[in-house]
Short mmCIF file of C-alpha atoms in Angstrom, two decimals:
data_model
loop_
_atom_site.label_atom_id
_atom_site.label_comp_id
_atom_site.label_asym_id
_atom_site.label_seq_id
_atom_site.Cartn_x
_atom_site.Cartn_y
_atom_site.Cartn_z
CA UNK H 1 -101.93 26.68 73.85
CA UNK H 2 -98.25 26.49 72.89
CA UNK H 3 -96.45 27.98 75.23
CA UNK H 4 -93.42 26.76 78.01
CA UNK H 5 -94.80 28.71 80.75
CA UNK H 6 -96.97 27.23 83.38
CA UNK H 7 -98.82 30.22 84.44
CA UNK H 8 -99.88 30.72 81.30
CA UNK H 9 -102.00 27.60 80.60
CA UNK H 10 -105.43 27.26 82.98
CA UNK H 11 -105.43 23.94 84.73
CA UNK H 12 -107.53 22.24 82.76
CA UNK H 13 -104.73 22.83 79.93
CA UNK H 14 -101.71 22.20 82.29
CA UNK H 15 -103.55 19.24 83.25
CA UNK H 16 -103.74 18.07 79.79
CA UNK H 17 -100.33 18.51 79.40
CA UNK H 18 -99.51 16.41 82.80
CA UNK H 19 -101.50 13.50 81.38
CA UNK H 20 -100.80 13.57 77.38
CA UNK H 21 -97.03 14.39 77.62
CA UNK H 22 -95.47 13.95 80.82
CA UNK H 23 -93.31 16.75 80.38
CA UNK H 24 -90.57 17.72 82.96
CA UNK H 25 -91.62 20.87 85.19
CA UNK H 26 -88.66 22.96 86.05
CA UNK H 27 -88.51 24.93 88.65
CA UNK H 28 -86.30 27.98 88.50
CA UNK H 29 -85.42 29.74 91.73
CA UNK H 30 -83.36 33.02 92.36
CA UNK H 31 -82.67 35.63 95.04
CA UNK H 32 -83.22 39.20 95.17
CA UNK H 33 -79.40 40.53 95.58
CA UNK H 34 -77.80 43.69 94.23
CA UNK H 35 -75.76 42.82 91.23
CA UNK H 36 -73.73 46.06 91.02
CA UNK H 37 -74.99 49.22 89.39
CA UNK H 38 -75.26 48.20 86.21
CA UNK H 39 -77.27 45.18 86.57
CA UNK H 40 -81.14 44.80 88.08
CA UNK H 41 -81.48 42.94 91.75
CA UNK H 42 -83.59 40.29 90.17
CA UNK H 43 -81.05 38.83 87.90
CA UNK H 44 -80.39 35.50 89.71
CA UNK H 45 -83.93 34.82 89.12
CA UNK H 46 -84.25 36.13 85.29
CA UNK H 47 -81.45 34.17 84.22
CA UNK H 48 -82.65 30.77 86.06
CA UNK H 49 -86.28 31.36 84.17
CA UNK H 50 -84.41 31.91 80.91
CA UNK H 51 -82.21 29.51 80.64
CA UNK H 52 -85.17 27.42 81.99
CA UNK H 53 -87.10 27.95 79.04
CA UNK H 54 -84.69 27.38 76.23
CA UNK H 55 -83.79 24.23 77.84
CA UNK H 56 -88.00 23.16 78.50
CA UNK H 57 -88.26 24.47 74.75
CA UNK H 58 -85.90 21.58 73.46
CA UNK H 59 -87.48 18.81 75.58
CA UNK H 60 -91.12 20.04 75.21
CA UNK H 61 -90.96 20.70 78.97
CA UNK H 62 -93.46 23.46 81.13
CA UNK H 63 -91.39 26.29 83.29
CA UNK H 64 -92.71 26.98 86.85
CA UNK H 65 -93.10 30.44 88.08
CA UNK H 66 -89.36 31.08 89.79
CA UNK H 67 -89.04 30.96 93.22
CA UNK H 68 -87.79 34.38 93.59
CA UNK H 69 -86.03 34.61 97.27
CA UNK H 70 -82.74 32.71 98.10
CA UNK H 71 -80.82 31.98 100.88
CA UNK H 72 -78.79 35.15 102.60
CA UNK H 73 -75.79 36.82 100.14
CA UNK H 74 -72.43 35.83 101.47
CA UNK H 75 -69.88 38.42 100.94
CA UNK H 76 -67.23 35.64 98.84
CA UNK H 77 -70.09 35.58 96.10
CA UNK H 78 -72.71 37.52 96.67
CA UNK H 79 -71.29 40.81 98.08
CA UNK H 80 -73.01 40.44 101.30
CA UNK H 81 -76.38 41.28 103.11
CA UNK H 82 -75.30 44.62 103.81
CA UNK H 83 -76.28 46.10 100.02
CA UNK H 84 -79.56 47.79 100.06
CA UNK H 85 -82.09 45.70 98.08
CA UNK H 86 -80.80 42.47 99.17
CA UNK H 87 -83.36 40.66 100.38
CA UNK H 88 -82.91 37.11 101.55
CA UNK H 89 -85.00 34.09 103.35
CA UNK H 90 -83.69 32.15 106.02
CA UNK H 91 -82.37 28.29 105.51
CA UNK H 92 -85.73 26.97 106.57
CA UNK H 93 -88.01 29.17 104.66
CA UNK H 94 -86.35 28.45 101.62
CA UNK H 95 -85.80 24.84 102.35
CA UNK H 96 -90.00 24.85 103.13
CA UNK H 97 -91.07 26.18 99.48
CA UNK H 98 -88.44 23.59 97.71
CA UNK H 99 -90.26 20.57 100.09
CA UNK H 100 -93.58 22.15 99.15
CA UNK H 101 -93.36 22.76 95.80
CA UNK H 102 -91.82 19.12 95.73
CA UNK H 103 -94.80 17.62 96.83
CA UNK H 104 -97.30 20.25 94.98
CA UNK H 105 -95.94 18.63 91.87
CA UNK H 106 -96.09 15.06 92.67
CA UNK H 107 -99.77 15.78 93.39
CA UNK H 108 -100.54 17.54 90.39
CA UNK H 109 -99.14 14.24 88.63
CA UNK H 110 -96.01 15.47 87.75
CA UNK H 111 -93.39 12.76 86.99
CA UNK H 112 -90.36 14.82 86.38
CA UNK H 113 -89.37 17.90 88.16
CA UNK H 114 -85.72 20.17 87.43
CA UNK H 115 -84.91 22.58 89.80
CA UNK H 116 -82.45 25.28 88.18
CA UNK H 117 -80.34 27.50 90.68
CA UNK H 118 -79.24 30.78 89.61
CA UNK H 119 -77.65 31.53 93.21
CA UNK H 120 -74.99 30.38 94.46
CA UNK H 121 -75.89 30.27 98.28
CA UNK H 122 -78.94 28.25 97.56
CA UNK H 123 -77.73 25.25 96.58
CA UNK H 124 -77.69 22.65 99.96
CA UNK H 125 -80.73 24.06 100.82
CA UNK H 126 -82.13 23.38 97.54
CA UNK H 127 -80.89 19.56 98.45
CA UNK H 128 -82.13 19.58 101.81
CA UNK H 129 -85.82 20.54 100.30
CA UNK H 130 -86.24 17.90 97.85
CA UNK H 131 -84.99 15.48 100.29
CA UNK H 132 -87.65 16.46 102.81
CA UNK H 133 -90.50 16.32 100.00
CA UNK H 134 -89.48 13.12 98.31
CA UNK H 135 -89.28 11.69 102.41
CA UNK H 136 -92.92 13.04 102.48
CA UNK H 137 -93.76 11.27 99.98
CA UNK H 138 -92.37 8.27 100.14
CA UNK H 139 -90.81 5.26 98.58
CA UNK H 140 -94.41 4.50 96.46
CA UNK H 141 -93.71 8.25 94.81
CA UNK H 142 -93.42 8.52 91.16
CA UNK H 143 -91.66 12.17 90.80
CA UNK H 144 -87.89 12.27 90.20
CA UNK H 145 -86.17 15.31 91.00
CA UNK H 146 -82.98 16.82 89.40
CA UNK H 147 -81.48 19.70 90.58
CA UNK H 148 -78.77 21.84 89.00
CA UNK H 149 -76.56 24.85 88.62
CA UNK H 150 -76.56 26.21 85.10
CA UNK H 151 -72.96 27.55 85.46
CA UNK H 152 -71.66 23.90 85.94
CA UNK H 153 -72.76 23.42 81.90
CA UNK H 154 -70.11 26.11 80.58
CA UNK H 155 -67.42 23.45 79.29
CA UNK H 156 -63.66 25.03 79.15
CA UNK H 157 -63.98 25.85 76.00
CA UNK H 158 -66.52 27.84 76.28
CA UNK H 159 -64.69 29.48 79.45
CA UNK H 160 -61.46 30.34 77.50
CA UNK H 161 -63.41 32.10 74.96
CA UNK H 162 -65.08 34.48 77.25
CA UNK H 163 -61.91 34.71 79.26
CA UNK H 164 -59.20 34.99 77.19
CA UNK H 165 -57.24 36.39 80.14
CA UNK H 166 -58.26 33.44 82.58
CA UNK H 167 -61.23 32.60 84.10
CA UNK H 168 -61.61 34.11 87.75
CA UNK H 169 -63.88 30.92 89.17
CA UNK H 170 -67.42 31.57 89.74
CA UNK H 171 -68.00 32.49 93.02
CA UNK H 172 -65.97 36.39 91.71
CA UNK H 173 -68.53 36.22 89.30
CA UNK H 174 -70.87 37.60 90.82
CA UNK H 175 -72.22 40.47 88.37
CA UNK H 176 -69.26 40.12 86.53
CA UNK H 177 -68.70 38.93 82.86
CA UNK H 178 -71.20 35.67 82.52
CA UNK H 179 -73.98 37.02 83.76
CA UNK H 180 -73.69 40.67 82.43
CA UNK H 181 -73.14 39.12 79.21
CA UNK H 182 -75.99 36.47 79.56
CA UNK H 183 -77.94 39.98 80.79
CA UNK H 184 -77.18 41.45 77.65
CA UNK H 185 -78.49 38.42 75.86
CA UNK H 186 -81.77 38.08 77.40
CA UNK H 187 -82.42 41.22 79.15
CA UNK H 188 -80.48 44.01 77.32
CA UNK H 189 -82.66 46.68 78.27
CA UNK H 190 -82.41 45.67 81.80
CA UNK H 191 -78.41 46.24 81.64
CA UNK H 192 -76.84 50.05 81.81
CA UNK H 193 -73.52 49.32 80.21
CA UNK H 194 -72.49 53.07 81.07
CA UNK H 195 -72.51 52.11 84.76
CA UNK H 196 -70.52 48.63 84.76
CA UNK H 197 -67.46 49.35 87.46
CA UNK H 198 -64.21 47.76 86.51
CA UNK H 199 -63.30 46.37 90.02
CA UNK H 200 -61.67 43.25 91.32
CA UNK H 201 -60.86 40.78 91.37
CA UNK H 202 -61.69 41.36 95.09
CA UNK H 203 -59.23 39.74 97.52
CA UNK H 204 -60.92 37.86 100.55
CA UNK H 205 -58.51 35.75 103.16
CA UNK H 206 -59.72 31.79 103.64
CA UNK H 207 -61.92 32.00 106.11
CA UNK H 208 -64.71 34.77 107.32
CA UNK H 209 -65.42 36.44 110.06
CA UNK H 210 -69.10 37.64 111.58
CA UNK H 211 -70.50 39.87 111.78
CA UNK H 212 -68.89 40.44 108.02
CA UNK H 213 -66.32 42.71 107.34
CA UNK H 214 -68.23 45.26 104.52
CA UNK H 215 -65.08 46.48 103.59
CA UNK H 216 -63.69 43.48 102.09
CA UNK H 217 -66.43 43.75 99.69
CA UNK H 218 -65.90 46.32 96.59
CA UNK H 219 -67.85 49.20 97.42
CA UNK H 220 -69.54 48.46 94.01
CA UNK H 221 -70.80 45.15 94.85
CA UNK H 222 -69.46 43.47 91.37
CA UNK H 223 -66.61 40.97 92.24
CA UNK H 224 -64.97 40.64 89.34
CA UNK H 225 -64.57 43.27 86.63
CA UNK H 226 -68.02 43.03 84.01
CA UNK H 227 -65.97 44.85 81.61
CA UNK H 228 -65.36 42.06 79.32
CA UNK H 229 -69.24 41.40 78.67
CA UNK H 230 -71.34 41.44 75.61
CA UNK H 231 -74.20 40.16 73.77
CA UNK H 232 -72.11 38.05 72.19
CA UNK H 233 -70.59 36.42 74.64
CA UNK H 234 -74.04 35.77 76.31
CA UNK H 235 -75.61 33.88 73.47
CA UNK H 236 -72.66 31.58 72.95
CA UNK H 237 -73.12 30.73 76.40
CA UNK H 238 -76.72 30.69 76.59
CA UNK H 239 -76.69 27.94 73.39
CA UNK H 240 -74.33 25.82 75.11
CA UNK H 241 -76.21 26.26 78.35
CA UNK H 242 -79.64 24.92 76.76
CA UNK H 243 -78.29 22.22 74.30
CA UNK H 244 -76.25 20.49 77.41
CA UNK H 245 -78.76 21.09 80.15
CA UNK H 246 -81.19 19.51 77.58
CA UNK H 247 -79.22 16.36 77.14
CA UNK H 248 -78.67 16.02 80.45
CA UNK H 249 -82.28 15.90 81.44
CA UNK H 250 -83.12 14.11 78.73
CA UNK H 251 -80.46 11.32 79.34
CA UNK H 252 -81.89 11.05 82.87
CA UNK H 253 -85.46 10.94 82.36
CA UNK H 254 -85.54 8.64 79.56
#
């Protein structure tokens, strides 16, 4: 069966696959974490799977069923836990599945494994988890592990052309113009253009404050204004997104 996605194949094809090919496994993983009102909660996780898959789809790799929770939404780029649909995992839970899944893999014979973030918040706790499961398993384990942030493969050129007016940084990104537009490339039917707010960029002093003060936050939830988005702009990024990802994983894992 010709297909990227893991849960698609039974085992005794995914097995087949393990022991013919050898082909990475990535892992995307997500949060659930309002994304305005113009975008769905899940889209973290939807955008880690999809750029997942192009990228598996150019190195004849196998895409994981995303790990859908992330670590708690911090108000500097994530709006906050406050937001009703938010729905977070502590550090250790999330730290637990990464070590699992880690090890779950190497068992199953896996040599390669990528681990895509598509939150920001999850990212040392990502590190912390496939630390803990290659330490499980030792210095005689076979598995290598990358992990990365699909963001970090926009170059600046790409950057200037979706932000002709200057590029905000990503953590005021959130729901804002990459991923509305990468919405709108993947998911359009997901997106309700009539309801993108045009607010930010929001203003937050260096340094924070707990509990967290809701009202630094734009009522909104978006960041950064998503007005600038389109289709467009998504699959230029998207392209760029898969080609470099899949150089990068196939320099490593050569």
């Amino acid at each position: 069966m010709s297909t990227v996605w893991m849960n698609q194949l039974s085992w005794i094809d995914y097995e087949a696959r393990l022991l013919r090919d050898q082909p990475p496994i990535f892992l995307p993983v997500g949060a659930l974490e309002q994304h305005g009102p113009h975008l769905p909660l899940g889209t973290d996780g939807l955008l880690a799977a999809a750029v997942a898959a192009d990228t598996a789809k150019r190195v004849s790799g196998l895409v994981a069923p995303t790990l859908s929770y992330g670590y708690k939404s911090q108000p500097k780029c994530g709006g906050g836990q406050h937001f009703c649909g938010t729905t977070s995992v502590d550090a250790a839970t999330l730290i637990g599945s990464v070590r699992d899944a880690v090890r779950e893999f190497a068992r199953h014979g896996a040599k390669r494994l990528v681990i895509v973030n598509g939150h920001y918040e999850n990212q040392w706790f990502l590190i912390e988890g496939i630390d803990l499961g290659l330490r499980d398993l030792g210095p005689a384990a076979q598995l290598q592990v990358m992990r990365l942030e699909y963001w970090d493969f926009l170059t600046e050129t790409t950057l200037a052309s979706v932000f002709p007016n200057g590029f905000p940084g990503f953590a005021l990104e959130h729901a804002a113009v990459i991923e509305t537009s990468m919405m709108l490339h993947y998911h359009p039917d997901l997106v309700r253009v009539d309801l993108i707010p045009d607010d930010g960029p929001a203003d937050f002093p260096p340094y924070d404050v707990y509990p967290t003060r809701r009202h630094w936050v734009p009522l909104s939830g978006v960041l950064s204004s998503a007005k600038g988005a389109s289709a467009a702009k998504g699959a230029v990024m998207a392209t760029e997104l898969a080609q470099r990802m899949a150089a990068a994983v196939a320099h490593e894992f050569a």
